[in-house]
CSV table of C-alpha atoms and ligand atoms in Angstrom, one decimal:
chain,number,residue,atom,x,y,z
Y,1,MET,CA,7.3,1.6,-12.4
Y,2,ALA,CA,5.9,1.2,-8.9
Y,3,ILE,CA,8.3,-0.1,-6.2
Y,4,ARG,CA,7.4,-3.7,-5.4
Y,5,VAL,CA,7.0,-5.0,-1.9
Y,6,LEU,CA,6.7,-8.7,-1.2
Y,7,VAL,CA,3.9,-9.1,1.4
Y,8,THR,CA,3.9,-12.4,3.2
Y,9,GLY,CA,0.6,-13.2,4.7
Y,10,GLY,CA,-0.9,-10.6,2.4
Y,11,ALA,CA,-4.2,-12.6,2.1
Y,12,GLY,CA,-4.8,-12.3,5.8
Y,13,TYR,CA,-6.5,-9.8,8.0
Y,14,ILE,CA,-3.7,-7.3,8.6
Y,15,GLY,CA,-1.8,-8.2,5.5
Y,16,SER,CA,-4.7,-7.4,3.1
Y,17,HIS,CA,-5.3,-4.0,4.7
Y,18,ALA,CA,-1.5,-3.3,4.3
Y,19,CYS,CA,-1.7,-4.3,0.6
Y,20,LYS,CA,-4.6,-1.8,0.2
Y,21,ALA,CA,-2.6,1.0,1.9
Y,22,LEU,CA,0.5,0.2,-0.1
Y,23,ALA,CA,-1.3,0.3,-3.4
Y,24,ARG,CA,-2.9,3.6,-2.4
Y,25,ALA,CA,0.5,5.0,-1.6
Y,26,GLY,CA,1.8,4.0,-5.1
Y,27,PHE,CA,3.6,0.7,-4.3
Y,28,GLU,CA,2.9,-2.7,-5.9
Y,29,PRO,CA,2.2,-5.3,-3.2
Y,30,VAL,CA,3.1,-8.9,-4.3
Y,31,VAL,CA,1.3,-11.3,-2.0
Y,32,PHE,CA,3.0,-14.4,-0.8
Y,33,ASP,CA,0.6,-16.6,1.1
Y,34,ASN,CA,-0.1,-20.3,1.7
Y,35,PHE,CA,-3.8,-19.7,2.4
Y,36,SER,CA,-3.6,-21.6,5.7
Y,37,THR,CA,-5.7,-18.7,7.2
Y,38,GLY,CA,-5.8,-16.2,4.3
Y,39,TRP,CA,-8.4,-15.7,1.6
Y,40,LYS,CA,-7.8,-15.6,-2.2
Y,41,ALA,CA,-10.6,-13.1,-2.4
Y,42,ALA,CA,-8.7,-10.8,-0.1
Y,43,VAL,CA,-5.9,-10.5,-2.7
Y,44,LYS,CA,-7.0,-7.4,-4.7
Y,45,TRP,CA,-4.2,-5.0,-4.9
Y,46,GLY,CA,-1.4,-6.8,-6.8
Y,47,PRO,CA,-0.1,-10.2,-8.0
Y,48,LEU,CA,-0.3,-13.4,-5.9
Y,49,VAL,CA,2.3,-16.1,-5.3
Y,50,GLN,CA,0.9,-19.1,-3.6
Y,51,GLY,CA,3.8,-20.3,-1.5
Y,52,ASP,CA,4.8,-21.5,1.9
Y,53,LEU,CA,7.6,-20.0,4.0
Y,54,MET,CA,8.7,-23.5,5.0
Y,55,ASP,CA,9.7,-24.0,1.4
Y,56,ARG,CA,12.9,-22.0,0.8
Y,57,ALA,CA,13.0,-22.7,-2.9
Y,58,GLY,CA,9.5,-21.1,-3.3
Y,59,ILE,CA,10.7,-17.9,-1.6
Y,60,ASP,CA,13.8,-17.8,-3.7
Y,61,ALA,CA,11.7,-18.1,-6.9
Y,62,ALA,CA,9.3,-15.4,-5.8
Y,63,LEU,CA,12.1,-13.0,-5.0
Y,64,ALA,CA,13.8,-13.8,-8.3
Y,65,GLU,CA,10.6,-13.3,-10.3
Y,66,TYR,CA,9.4,-10.0,-8.7
Y,67,GLN,CA,12.7,-8.4,-7.5
Y,68,PRO,CA,11.0,-6.6,-4.6
Y,69,GLU,CA,12.7,-3.6,-2.9
Y,70,ALA,CA,11.3,-4.6,0.4
Y,71,VAL,CA,9.6,-7.4,2.3
Y,72,MET,CA,6.7,-6.9,4.7
Y,73,HIS,CA,6.4,-10.0,6.8
Y,74,PHE,CA,3.0,-10.8,8.2
Y,75,ALA,CA,2.7,-14.5,7.7
Y,76,ALA,CA,2.6,-16.2,11.1
Y,77,LEU,CA,0.5,-18.2,13.5
Y,78,SER,CA,-0.9,-15.7,15.9
Y,79,LEU,CA,-3.1,-17.3,18.5
Y,80,VAL,CA,-2.0,-17.0,22.1
Y,81,GLY,CA,-4.2,-19.9,23.4
Y,82,GLU,CA,-3.1,-22.2,20.5
Y,83,SER,CA,0.5,-21.4,21.2
Y,84,MET,CA,0.2,-22.5,24.8
Y,85,LYS,CA,-1.3,-25.9,23.7
Y,86,ASP,CA,1.2,-26.5,20.8
Y,87,PRO,CA,4.3,-24.4,21.4
Y,88,GLY,CA,6.4,-26.5,19.0
Y,89,LEU,CA,4.2,-25.5,16.1
Y,90,TYR,CA,4.7,-21.8,16.9
Y,91,TRP,CA,8.5,-22.1,17.1
Y,92,ARG,CA,8.7,-24.2,14.0
Y,93,VAL,CA,6.4,-22.2,11.7
Y,94,ASN,CA,7.0,-18.6,13.0
Y,95,VAL,CA,10.7,-18.8,13.6
Y,96,GLY,CA,11.5,-21.4,10.9
Y,97,GLY,CA,9.5,-19.4,8.3
Y,98,ALA,CA,11.1,-16.1,9.2
Y,99,LEU,CA,14.5,-17.7,9.1
Y,100,ASN,CA,13.9,-19.0,5.6
Y,101,LEU,CA,12.6,-15.7,4.5
Y,102,LEU,CA,15.6,-13.7,6.0
Y,103,GLU,CA,18.1,-16.1,4.4
Y,104,ALA,CA,16.4,-15.8,1.1
Y,105,CYS,CA,16.4,-12.0,1.4
Y,106,ALA,CA,20.1,-12.1,2.3
Y,107,THR,CA,20.9,-14.2,-0.8
Y,108,ALA,CA,18.7,-12.1,-3.1
Y,109,GLY,CA,20.0,-8.8,-1.8
Y,110,VAL,CA,16.7,-7.5,-0.4
Y,111,LYS,CA,17.7,-4.9,2.1
Y,112,ASN,CA,14.5,-3.6,3.6
Y,113,PHE,CA,12.3,-5.6,6.0
Y,114,VAL,CA,9.2,-4.6,7.8
Y,115,PHE,CA,8.2,-7.0,10.5
Y,116,SER,CA,4.9,-7.5,12.3
Y,117,SER,CA,5.8,-8.2,15.9
Y,118,THR,CA,3.5,-8.0,18.9
Y,119,CYS,CA,2.8,-6.7,22.4
Y,120,ALA,CA,2.8,-10.4,23.4
Y,121,THR,CA,6.6,-10.1,23.5
Y,122,TYR,CA,6.3,-8.0,26.7
Y,123,GLY,CA,4.5,-10.6,28.8
Y,124,ASP,CA,2.7,-9.4,31.9
Y,125,GLN,CA,4.0,-6.2,33.3
Y,126,ASP,CA,1.6,-5.0,36.0
Y,127,GLY,CA,-0.3,-2.7,33.7
Y,128,VAL,CA,2.6,-0.2,33.1
Y,129,LEU,CA,2.4,1.8,29.9
Y,130,LEU,CA,4.6,-0.2,27.5
Y,131,THR,CA,7.2,1.5,25.4
Y,132,GLU,CA,9.8,0.4,22.9
Y,133,GLU,CA,12.3,0.4,25.8
Y,134,THR,CA,10.3,-1.8,28.2
Y,135,PRO,CA,12.1,-5.1,28.7
Y,136,GLN,CA,10.5,-8.0,26.8
Y,137,ARG,CA,9.5,-11.0,28.8
Y,138,PRO,CA,7.0,-13.1,26.9
Y,139,ILE,CA,4.7,-15.5,28.8
Y,140,ASN,CA,3.5,-17.5,25.8
Y,141,ALA,CA,5.0,-19.3,22.8
Y,142,TYR,CA,3.5,-16.8,20.4
Y,143,GLY,CA,5.2,-13.9,22.0
Y,144,GLY,CA,8.4,-15.9,22.4
Y,145,SER,CA,8.5,-16.8,18.7
Y,146,LYS,CA,8.0,-13.2,17.7
Y,147,LEU,CA,10.8,-12.0,20.1
Y,148,ALA,CA,13.2,-14.6,18.6
Y,149,ILE,CA,12.5,-13.1,15.1
Y,150,GLU,CA,13.2,-9.6,16.4
Y,151,GLN,CA,16.6,-10.8,17.6
Y,152,MET,CA,17.2,-12.6,14.3
Y,153,LEU,CA,16.5,-9.3,12.5
Y,154,ARG,CA,19.3,-7.6,14.4
Y,155,ASP,CA,21.7,-10.4,13.4
Y,156,PHE,CA,20.8,-10.2,9.8
Y,157,GLY,CA,21.2,-6.5,9.9
Y,158,VAL,CA,24.8,-7.0,10.8
Y,159,SER,CA,25.6,-9.9,8.5
Y,160,ALA,CA,23.6,-9.0,5.4
Y,161,GLY,CA,22.9,-5.3,5.7
Y,162,ILE,CA,19.1,-5.9,6.0
Y,163,SER,CA,17.5,-2.8,7.6
Y,164,HIS,CA,14.3,-3.4,9.6
Y,165,VAL,CA,11.4,-1.7,11.0
Y,166,ILE,CA,9.7,-3.7,13.7
Y,167,PHE,CA,6.1,-2.9,14.7
Y,168,ARG,CA,4.8,-4.3,18.0
Y,169,TYR,CA,1.1,-4.4,17.6
Y,170,PHE,CA,-1.4,-4.1,20.3
Y,171,ASN,CA,-4.9,-5.5,19.7
Y,172,VAL,CA,-5.9,-5.0,16.1
Y,173,ALA,CA,-9.6,-4.4,15.4
Y,174,GLY,CA,-12.0,-3.0,12.9
Y,175,ALA,CA,-12.2,-3.5,9.1
Y,176,ASP,CA,-11.6,-1.5,5.9
Y,177,PRO,CA,-14.1,1.4,6.0
Y,178,ASP,CA,-14.9,0.8,2.3
Y,179,GLY,CA,-15.8,-2.8,3.1
Y,180,GLU,CA,-13.1,-4.2,0.7
Y,181,THR,CA,-11.5,-6.4,3.3
Y,182,GLY,CA,-12.0,-7.3,6.9
Y,183,GLU,CA,-11.4,-9.8,9.7
Y,184,GLN,CA,-12.4,-13.4,8.9
Y,185,HIS,CA,-10.7,-16.2,10.9
Y,186,VAL,CA,-11.7,-19.9,11.0
Y,187,PRO,CA,-12.1,-20.6,13.8
Y,188,GLU,CA,-12.6,-17.1,15.2
Y,189,THR,CA,-10.9,-16.6,18.6
Y,190,HIS,CA,-10.8,-12.8,18.9
Y,191,LEU,CA,-12.9,-10.8,21.2
Y,192,ILE,CA,-14.6,-8.3,18.9
Y,193,PRO,CA,-15.7,-10.6,16.1
Y,194,LEU,CA,-16.9,-13.2,18.6
Y,195,MET,CA,-18.8,-10.6,20.5
Y,196,LEU,CA,-20.5,-9.3,17.3
Y,197,ASP,CA,-21.3,-12.9,16.3
Y,198,ALA,CA,-23.1,-13.2,19.6
Y,199,VAL,CA,-24.9,-9.9,19.1
Y,200,ALA,CA,-26.0,-11.1,15.6
Y,201,GLY,CA,-27.2,-14.5,17.0
Y,202,LYS,CA,-24.6,-16.5,15.1
Y,203,ARG,CA,-23.3,-17.8,18.5
Y,204,PRO,CA,-25.2,-18.3,21.7
Y,205,ALA,CA,-23.0,-16.0,23.8
Y,206,LEU,CA,-19.6,-14.5,24.3
Y,207,THR,CA,-17.5,-16.1,27.0
Y,208,VAL,CA,-15.7,-13.6,29.1
Y,209,PHE,CA,-12.3,-15.1,29.9
Y,210,GLY,CA,-11.7,-14.3,33.6
Y,211,THR,CA,-13.2,-11.6,35.9
Y,212,ASP,CA,-10.5,-11.9,38.6
Y,213,TYR,CA,-7.7,-10.0,37.0
Y,214,PRO,CA,-6.1,-7.1,39.0
Y,215,THR,CA,-7.7,-4.6,36.7
Y,216,ARG,CA,-10.4,-1.9,37.3
Y,217,ASP,CA,-13.3,-4.3,36.7
Y,218,GLY,CA,-11.5,-7.7,36.9
Y,219,THR,CA,-11.5,-8.3,33.1
Y,220,CYS,CA,-8.4,-8.1,30.9
Y,221,VAL,CA,-7.4,-4.7,29.6
Y,222,ARG,CA,-6.1,-4.3,26.0
Y,223,ASP,CA,-5.2,-1.4,23.7
Y,224,TYR,CA,-7.2,-1.7,20.5
Y,225,VAL,CA,-6.0,-0.1,17.3
Y,226,HIS,CA,-7.8,0.1,14.0
Y,227,VAL,CA,-6.4,-2.2,11.3
Y,228,SER,CA,-6.4,0.7,8.7
Y,229,ASP,CA,-4.4,2.9,11.0
Y,230,LEU,CA,-2.0,0.0,11.5
Y,231,ALA,CA,-1.7,-0.5,7.7
Y,232,ASP,CA,-0.9,3.2,7.3
Y,233,ALA,CA,1.9,2.9,9.8
Y,234,HIS,CA,3.4,0.1,7.7
Y,235,VAL,CA,3.6,2.4,4.7
Y,236,LEU,CA,5.3,5.0,6.8
Y,237,GLY,CA,7.8,2.4,8.1
Y,238,LEU,CA,8.5,1.3,4.6
Y,239,LYS,CA,9.2,4.8,3.4
Y,240,ARG,CA,11.5,5.3,6.4
Y,241,LEU,CA,13.6,2.3,5.2
Y,242,LEU,CA,13.5,3.4,1.6
Y,243,ASP,CA,14.7,6.9,2.6
Y,244,GLY,CA,17.7,5.2,4.3
Y,245,GLN,CA,16.7,6.3,7.8
Y,246,GLY,CA,17.7,2.9,9.2
Y,247,ASN,CA,16.3,0.5,11.8
Y,248,GLY,CA,13.3,1.4,14.0
Y,249,VAL,CA,11.1,-0.3,16.6
Y,250,PHE,CA,7.6,1.1,17.1
Y,251,CYS,CA,4.7,0.2,19.4
Y,252,LEU,CA,1.4,0.6,17.6
Y,253,GLY,CA,-1.3,1.2,20.1
Y,254,THR,CA,-3.3,4.2,21.2
Y,255,GLY,CA,-2.2,4.7,24.8
Y,256,ASN,CA,-5.8,3.8,26.0
Y,257,GLY,CA,-6.7,0.5,27.5
Y,258,PHE,CA,-10.2,-0.9,27.5
Y,259,SER,CA,-11.4,-3.9,29.6
Y,260,VAL,CA,-13.4,-6.7,28.1
Y,261,ARG,CA,-16.5,-5.3,29.9
Y,262,GLU,CA,-15.8,-1.8,28.4
Y,263,VAL,CA,-15.6,-3.3,25.0
Y,264,ILE,CA,-18.9,-5.1,25.6
Y,265,GLU,CA,-20.5,-1.8,26.7
Y,266,ALA,CA,-19.2,0.1,23.6
Y,267,SER,CA,-20.7,-2.6,21.4
Y,268,ARG,CA,-24.1,-2.1,23.1
Y,269,LEU,CA,-23.9,1.6,22.2
Y,270,VAL,CA,-22.8,1.0,18.6
Y,271,THR,CA,-25.2,-1.8,17.7
Y,272,ASN,CA,-28.0,-0.9,20.0
Y,273,ARG,CA,-28.2,-4.5,21.0
Y,274,GLU,CA,-27.3,-6.4,24.1
Y,275,VAL,CA,-24.3,-8.8,24.1
Y,276,PRO,CA,-25.2,-12.2,25.5
Y,277,ILE,CA,-22.3,-13.2,27.8
Y,278,VAL,CA,-21.3,-16.0,30.0
Y,279,ILE,CA,-18.5,-15.7,32.5
Y,280,GLY,CA,-15.7,-18.2,32.1
Y,281,GLY,CA,-12.3,-18.8,33.6
Y,282,ARG,CA,-9.0,-17.3,32.6
Y,283,ARG,CA,-7.5,-18.2,29.2
Y,284,ALA,CA,-3.9,-19.6,29.6
Y,285,GLY,CA,-1.2,-17.2,28.5
Y,286,ASP,CA,-3.3,-14.0,28.8
Y,287,ALA,CA,-1.7,-11.0,30.4
Y,288,ALA,CA,-3.9,-8.9,32.7
Y,289,ALA,CA,-3.2,-5.6,30.8
Y,290,LEU,CA,-1.3,-4.6,27.7
Y,291,VAL,CA,-1.4,-0.9,26.9
Y,292,SER,CA,1.2,0.9,24.8
Y,293,SER,CA,2.5,4.4,24.4
Y,294,SER,CA,2.2,5.5,20.7
Y,295,THR,CA,4.4,8.6,21.1
Y,296,HIS,CA,7.4,7.2,19.3
Y,297,ALA,CA,5.4,6.2,16.2
Y,298,ILE,CA,3.6,9.5,16.1
Y,299,GLU,CA,6.8,11.6,16.6
Y,300,GLU,CA,9.3,9.6,14.6
Y,301,LEU,CA,7.1,8.2,11.8
Y,302,GLY,CA,4.5,11.0,11.7
Y,303,TRP,CA,1.8,8.3,12.3
Y,304,GLU,CA,-1.7,9.8,12.7
Y,305,PRO,CA,-4.2,7.2,13.8
Y,306,GLN,CA,-7.6,8.2,12.3
Y,307,ARG,CA,-10.1,5.6,13.2
Y,308,SER,CA,-8.8,4.0,16.5
Y,309,THR,CA,-11.6,4.9,18.8
Y,310,LEU,CA,-13.5,1.9,20.2
Y,311,ARG,CA,-16.7,3.0,18.7
Y,312,GLN,CA,-15.2,3.5,15.2
Y,313,MET,CA,-13.5,0.1,15.4
Y,314,ILE,CA,-16.6,-1.8,16.5
Y,315,GLY,CA,-18.7,0.2,14.0
Y,316,ASP,CA,-16.4,-0.8,11.1
Y,317,ALA,CA,-16.3,-4.4,12.4
Y,318,TRP,CA,-20.1,-4.5,12.7
Y,319,ALA,CA,-20.5,-3.1,9.1
Y,320,TRP,CA,-18.1,-5.8,7.9
Y,321,ALA,CA,-20.0,-8.5,9.8
Y,322,GLN,CA,-23.1,-7.6,7.8
Y,323,ARG,CA,-21.4,-8.3,4.6
Y,324,PRO,CA,-21.2,-11.8,3.0
Y,325,GLY,CA,-17.4,-12.2,3.7
Y,326,PHE,CA,-14.8,-14.0,1.6
Y,327,GLU,CA,-15.5,-17.3,0.0
Y,328,LYS,CA,-12.8,-19.9,-0.1
Z,401,LIG,N1,-11.5,-12.6,25.3
Z,401,LIG,C1,-12.6,-13.0,26.0
Z,401,LIG,N2,-13.4,-13.9,25.3
Z,401,LIG,C2,-13.2,-14.4,24.1
Z,401,LIG,C3,-12.0,-13.9,23.4
Z,401,LIG,C4,-11.2,-13.0,24.0
Z,401,LIG,O1,-12.9,-12.6,27.1
Z,401,LIG,O2,-14.0,-15.2,23.6
Z,401,LIG,C5,-10.5,-11.7,25.9
Z,401,LIG,C6,-9.1,-12.2,26.1
Z,401,LIG,O3,-9.0,-12.9,27.3
Z,401,LIG,C7,-8.3,-10.9,26.0
Z,401,LIG,C8,-9.1,-10.0,25.2
Z,401,LIG,O4,-10.4,-10.5,25.1
Z,401,LIG,O5,-8.2,-10.4,27.3
Z,401,LIG,C9,-8.6,-9.9,23.8
Z,401,LIG,O6,-8.4,-11.2,23.3
Z,401,LIG,P1,-8.1,-11.5,21.7
Z,401,LIG,O7,-8.1,-13.0,21.6
Z,401,LIG,O8,-9.1,-10.7,20.9
Z,401,LIG,O9,-6.7,-10.9,21.5
Z,401,LIG,P2,-5.3,-11.1,22.2
Z,401,LIG,O10,-5.2,-10.2,23.3
Z,401,LIG,O11,-5.2,-12.6,22.6
Z,401,LIG,O12,-4.3,-10.8,21.1
């Protein structure tokens, strides 16, 4: 029988790609999702439990029914701008939800936990190449809430013997190359899908948030990583835990940063169309540059990113944008 993994947020963008990667690697992903941002149509690779992490009894019931060997925890609010406007929401939902989940795992005896953390835990660090050892100093509530969960994981490791792999994602982009799942947020706030909507005429223009950052062209620099490569890393992280190799923290980026203007230029090359833009002010909570070293994940996990070039990511996102998308 396949090893079961409870995947919170498995109906969302990254979670659904992880479910596909898990199924392909022979695991059974059990999705736990409240559909606040996820899509029923994105649950394709295993059973579904409709539940909310704020409801501890619902988590207990799911763990009792499916007896998973491991949990992959994606479910969270994840918008920097929103977290600056309503920090309480982020602390309550992200930290409260993770706490319920960890306590439920401790009670049920689930010992393996893969956690989706973020480069937003680093804050603004003058464009240095970020590594697992770089001190974390979040500048927004989203990053703060994720850092709190990282610390909680260490405590539950000691008290309940729950081993963890923490992945700090950089900017996730692209879509499943087979077109089975992809990025679909309502409302959309992320650069690449908004840019492609503007290219397709679904929006009048992309607003560039700030051109006065201390970067090479004044726009923010980010390290973009393909969602399928990210999903593959999660399978490797899970195998590491199941092999008993213990806790790990891994940055998932590519080591290459691209500015907003460079992303726009890459889009022009991929789609052969201009991106209509307007220049706007800075978005609160945005760091000037966030770029990671991926050495640790490559050396320790054997991670081999396959599709994380800007052209490939924009190409896959563009192909996904031509499809009908998920219906509610
Ligand atoms: N960005 C932008 N216009 C938009 C959305 C995003 O200029 O409409 C910029 C944003 O300031 C950041 C980068 O694009 O520097 C990536 O933003 P996104 O929201 O995609 O991801 P984040 O870095 O917040 O996780």
